[in-house]
């Protein structure tokens, strides 16, 4: 995955983090829990994609710092 795509994925995580601020003010507890789970899954999936890409390019990622 090109570095540009990795950066776009990380920007997506940043956007999702901003969405968390909005969710914390949601008065509907069931809705809040559902949206928090969805955001958490999305963040996790995106980060794992970036990690996988970096590790596959860098031979384990240990060289990247």
Short mmCIF file of C-alpha atoms in Angstrom, two decimals:
data_model
loop_
_atom_site.label_atom_id
_atom_site.label_comp_id
_atom_site.label_asym_id
_atom_site.label_seq_id
_atom_site.Cartn_x
_atom_site.Cartn_y
_atom_site.Cartn_z
CA UNK A 1 0.00 0.00 0.00
CA UNK A 2 1.50 3.35 -0.97
CA UNK A 3 2.32 5.78 1.82
CA UNK A 4 -0.37 8.13 0.49
CA UNK A 5 -3.03 5.46 1.06
CA UNK A 6 -1.68 4.82 4.55
CA UNK A 7 -1.87 8.51 5.36
CA UNK A 8 -5.46 8.65 4.07
CA UNK A 9 -6.36 5.75 6.34
CA UNK A 10 -4.80 7.48 9.32
CA UNK A 11 -6.70 10.68 8.45
CA UNK A 12 -9.86 8.56 8.52
CA UNK A 13 -8.99 7.45 12.05
CA UNK A 14 -8.56 11.10 13.02
CA UNK A 15 -12.00 11.88 11.62
CA UNK A 16 -13.50 8.97 13.52
CA UNK A 17 -11.86 10.24 16.69
CA UNK A 18 -13.58 13.59 16.17
CA UNK A 19 -16.86 11.70 15.79
CA UNK A 20 -16.29 10.24 19.24
CA UNK A 21 -16.63 13.71 20.72
CA UNK A 22 -20.05 14.04 19.13
CA UNK A 23 -21.13 10.59 20.32
CA UNK A 24 -20.28 11.31 23.94
CA UNK A 25 -22.97 13.99 23.95
CA UNK A 26 -25.67 11.69 22.57
CA UNK A 27 -28.55 11.40 25.08
CA UNK A 28 -29.69 8.01 23.72
CA UNK A 29 -27.57 5.47 25.61
CA UNK A 30 -28.41 2.54 23.32
CA UNK A 31 -27.62 4.62 20.26
CA UNK A 32 -24.40 5.84 21.83
CA UNK A 33 -23.25 2.30 22.59
CA UNK A 34 -24.02 1.14 19.07
CA UNK A 35 -22.19 4.03 17.41
CA UNK A 36 -19.22 3.65 19.75
CA UNK A 37 -18.90 -0.02 18.82
CA UNK A 38 -19.06 0.80 15.12
CA UNK A 39 -16.44 3.54 15.43
CA UNK A 40 -14.21 1.26 17.49
CA UNK A 41 -14.41 -1.50 14.89
CA UNK A 42 -13.69 0.94 12.07
CA UNK A 43 -10.69 2.44 13.87
CA UNK A 44 -9.31 -1.01 14.68
CA UNK A 45 -9.73 -2.27 11.11
CA UNK A 46 -8.10 0.83 9.64
CA UNK A 47 -5.14 0.70 12.00
CA UNK A 48 -4.64 -3.01 11.39
CA UNK A 49 -4.59 -2.34 7.63
CA UNK A 50 -1.88 0.28 8.03
CA UNK A 51 0.15 -1.98 10.34
CA UNK A 52 -0.15 -4.92 7.94
CA UNK A 53 0.94 -2.78 5.01
CA UNK A 54 3.89 -1.30 6.89
CA UNK A 55 5.03 -4.69 8.16
CA UNK A 56 4.80 -6.31 4.74
CA UNK A 57 6.87 -3.51 3.21
CA UNK A 58 9.35 -3.14 6.03
CA UNK A 59 10.05 -6.79 6.76
CA UNK A 60 8.29 -6.72 10.11
CA UNK A 61 8.11 -3.02 10.70
CA UNK A 62 10.99 -3.00 13.18
CA UNK A 63 13.06 -0.81 10.88
CA UNK A 64 10.38 1.87 10.70
CA UNK A 65 10.83 4.62 13.25
#
